[in-house]
Amino acid sequence: MSQFRIPGKGRVDHAETVRFAFDGREFTGLRGDTVASALLAHGVHLMGRSFKYHRPRGPVTADSAEPNALIGTSRGPGRFEPNTRATVQELREGLMCESQNRLGSLSFDLGAVNDALHPLFPAGFYYKTFMWPRSFWDKLYEPVIRRAAGLGRAPSEVDPDRYASRYLHTDLLVVGAGPSGLMAALEAARAGARVTLVDENPEMGGALRSDPGIEIAGQPAWDWLDGALAELESLGVRLMNRTTAIGYYHQNMVGLCEKLTDHLDTIPENAPRERMWRVRATRVVLAQGALEKPLVFHGNDRPGVMLAGAAQTYLHRYGVKVGDRAVIVTSHDSAYHAAFDLAEAGTKIVAIVDTRATPEEDLRAEARARGIEVLTGHTVTDTKGRLRVASVTVNPVEGGRIGAARLLHCDCLLMSGGWTPSLHLFSHTKGSLQWDEESRTFLPGRMTEDCHIAGAGRGLWGYGEALADGAKAGAEAATALGKKAGATPLAVAHDRPGTGESHKELPTNRKSSRVRAFIDFQNDVTAKDIRLAVREGMRSIEHVKRYTTNGMATDQGKMSNINGLMIAADAVGKAPPEVGLTTFRPPYTPTTFGAFAGYHKGATFEVTRRTPIDAWAEANGAVFEPVSLWRRAWYFPQGGEDMEAAVARECLATRASVGIFDASTLGKIEVAGPDAVEFMNRMYTNPWTKLAPGRCRYGVLLGEDGYIRDDGVIGRLGSDLFHVTTTTGGAARVLNMMEDYLQTEWPDLDVWLTSTTEQWATVALNGPKAREVLVGLVEGCDISAEAFPHMSVAECRVAGFPARLFRLSFTGELGFEINVPARHGLALWEALMQAGEPHGITAYGTETMHVLRTEKGFIIVGQDTDGTVTPEDAGLGWAIGKAKPDFVGKRSLARPDLVAPGRKQLVGLLTEDGAVKLEEGAQIVLDPGQPKPMKMVGHVTSSYHSATLGRSIAMALIEGGRDREGETVHVPMPEGVVRAKITSTAFYDPDGDRLKL
Amino acid sequence: MLLIHCPYCDETLPELEFAYAGEAHVIRPEDPSAMSDEEWRDFLFIRTNARGPHFERWRHVHGCARFFNAVRDTVSDRFLLTYKAGEPRPDLASLEAAQ
Ligand SMILES: [Zn+2]
């Protein structure tokens, strides 16, 4: 039996020991222990080192607000988690854990040199210290200070665990299964509501688990709890333990993170580690209770100094005494009860030191009866003990004067600065908080959501009050749900009501430079830091917070916010509500990235769209690239080719004979109806009225602001039917834009829009031999040069399949695009490959497509344009139907800025040295000798090596570019300045002779 | 996540099914060419940016695909009303009185 374990006491199973290791040392605990309770049972308080000063620290709490006892836990490769609170991590067989933020051993930490240097790290040191010369960053801050200050190490391997997510709809969600939450759930469930009750702890019951002496309805507290939980279960209430409500979002959506396996000895196969629930509740009851505050005095952070309520919890929930000799220092009645319980368990209570001059006489009498000395109107001015508190110095305070010191020897110091209602979730809803002067704390004010707050969460104290308030909230929620409900009164015996006072830092007679009174333990923020921040000009609590980092650690200031506010308000000389409280943000407690990601990782991170020809590409060794959500064949390397060699071969083969390309990802929209022509005239820049059925045209779509949004070839299949193609990434956007105009601006037009992107598989055939390959497969259409000229479209059959056949070219070669129903796409491809074999048909990917189109100066919307490019800028002025009275964006083309000289225009760019390829995105200057920062006149938009031309080619947007044709510009790069000449964008076959084959 | 009532489907559904579509009741002029540069600029770019009730458009893009109008309070994020495209702009005072 461990030295500090009390046989038979607590909720732990004394019959089942669990082995674990802490910093390589083997320990045993009991089933039901946390790492913290098991270590405390062995008398181990030292569990970590602080963030900045590496001061030795032990647990201050027994719950999820813990700032100090952070550990790394591990269960094999990839399953390392840093910054886990030892106070909530349940023991499991073989658990490996380690302390954090130490250089050397936990008991001898080299980083503690930071503590001796603490004058170097005052409030705002991030802003002051780190502003020294740049070289200090590389030599001092990063390597030394960053290493010395910090939390746990980040895991280095991929997390192999699964994380689940689910939705849940419920009438009533109750957050917190303490006395208030249980009663709320009971009353609502009894009235017939569908209720969900969640609690972050392994066991429900809340504070009652730390107060077994209470009697409810004539039963001991824990017997009553058993009955209440059994009744909830029989009423069909969904009881979720180990489940934290992490955030409260709009319209009663609450996020829950349920921990499923961290407490298990072995993980069941395929079991998710955590599950994120998105709960939509008609009503919510927040019954989160209150968090105990520390008192702020010199040396309040030594191991062995903890909250009195935590000591009470370790005693009753885990059967662990936190020490043999305890000094209590308190400003709240609750710590008396902790002292009495500990005394009964055999801990010597050296004294109860009360900061108040006249605490409740009943409590003092009970202390006297138990032989416990009570020192009223006292302060704490010092503590001693290197790795564990060994003594505390207390002094009477009379009329603001500190009296004679008295030294009390102890092995633990239990403090209570009163209790803060836990209103984090309520604050997420933007509900307002109201300062209550009597309790000197914030209470819930105006509600914005359909929620109720019950119990200690709204400042009530004592079990009788909490139970009654919970019952009332449950009944109110049920009534709001349209149920008939009543709140049954419960008799409570041996209740522990109480009151207290809130303080700024306790008075002291120490020189202020020698006081280290901590507020935020995790971020090592002291009372002095807060006062310094105010002296240096911070007035708003939000500024104080950021300057000092108070409340910015992983515990989000659960213990430190109110103490920080009290001291800041005192320093500013204003009332606390005027200084304000910092904003609480989700999540309530640290939550794993895995829980947020859920199923969205790896192959299911996002949708991968595949064309009907994808399988062929994969079987033929394609390298793929993502294009919006599609995966597209990028190039098809053969026999160990690298990308450059493969692309060069694909380009040359297409220009010399015939290439085949999967263009199925092109967006396709069918525009049909009697007013289809009118609609097209209004949407696209081009005129459509005179385009005959059977012909197609390159269309340009603008935004109303006059900038290019999309482009594509559009075929007219009948007087009332257009086959519109869009860019791969633009399909959904274009359809949305068309629908917008059709539904809201021109609802009178008789037009239907249908997305057909995935209905058609599209294969592009390009090259001088394209017709020869295709001709034998086409039925019902004469595709000779005369009968089917460039920019023709026909419905026919290809390879036996119904097809829409376009003659068009995105390569400058004789080209066809064959659309067949998607299910025939692969068969069409294979038929074309077979027919093309005698001509050495070559499959090419998107990279070759880009090279070929750049050689012709064809643009890609979104690459050669950026949302500020007009048709005129892009050299597409010819595509504007100037005679049309109106189209989307037409009026904007006359805006003063859009017709002003000096706009960036798309031009060609040839480097002086053809072997040098420019970087896409590289900035262009006219004079490379000008002082920095240089005037940038444009940037490179497309740049490729052209095997056909035997040199690099590029396109660029350059101010007044077309008037500068022939001029030399400069592209400064890290390796030196590249010189390039502005040219036309038609690098290859500028007269388009090859299209006329 | 907000819940939004589609006036066409007459269903209240999660925000995931919808897409925001800018301010409502900004009507494209009948004859843009007749507008001055300033008038056209205002039509293109000048928006209310309301603090409080805001008339705006949404599209039930993963549902019936219809565009509709809404009044949403930009402070509380609460929807006061949704209504079909083409219906007149509702009276704010009576809407707020009804809340
Ligand atoms: Zn709808």
Coordinates of C-alpha atoms in Angstrom, one line a residue, chain A residues 18 65 84 404 431 595 700:
Chain A
V18 CA -2.3 -0.8 -12.4
A65 CA -8.3 23.3 -15.2
T84 CA -1.9 16.1 -21.2
A404 CA 4.9 39.6 13.5
G431 CA -24.3 36.0 -23.6
A595 CA -11.0 15.0 -33.2
V700 CA -15.5 34.9 -72.8

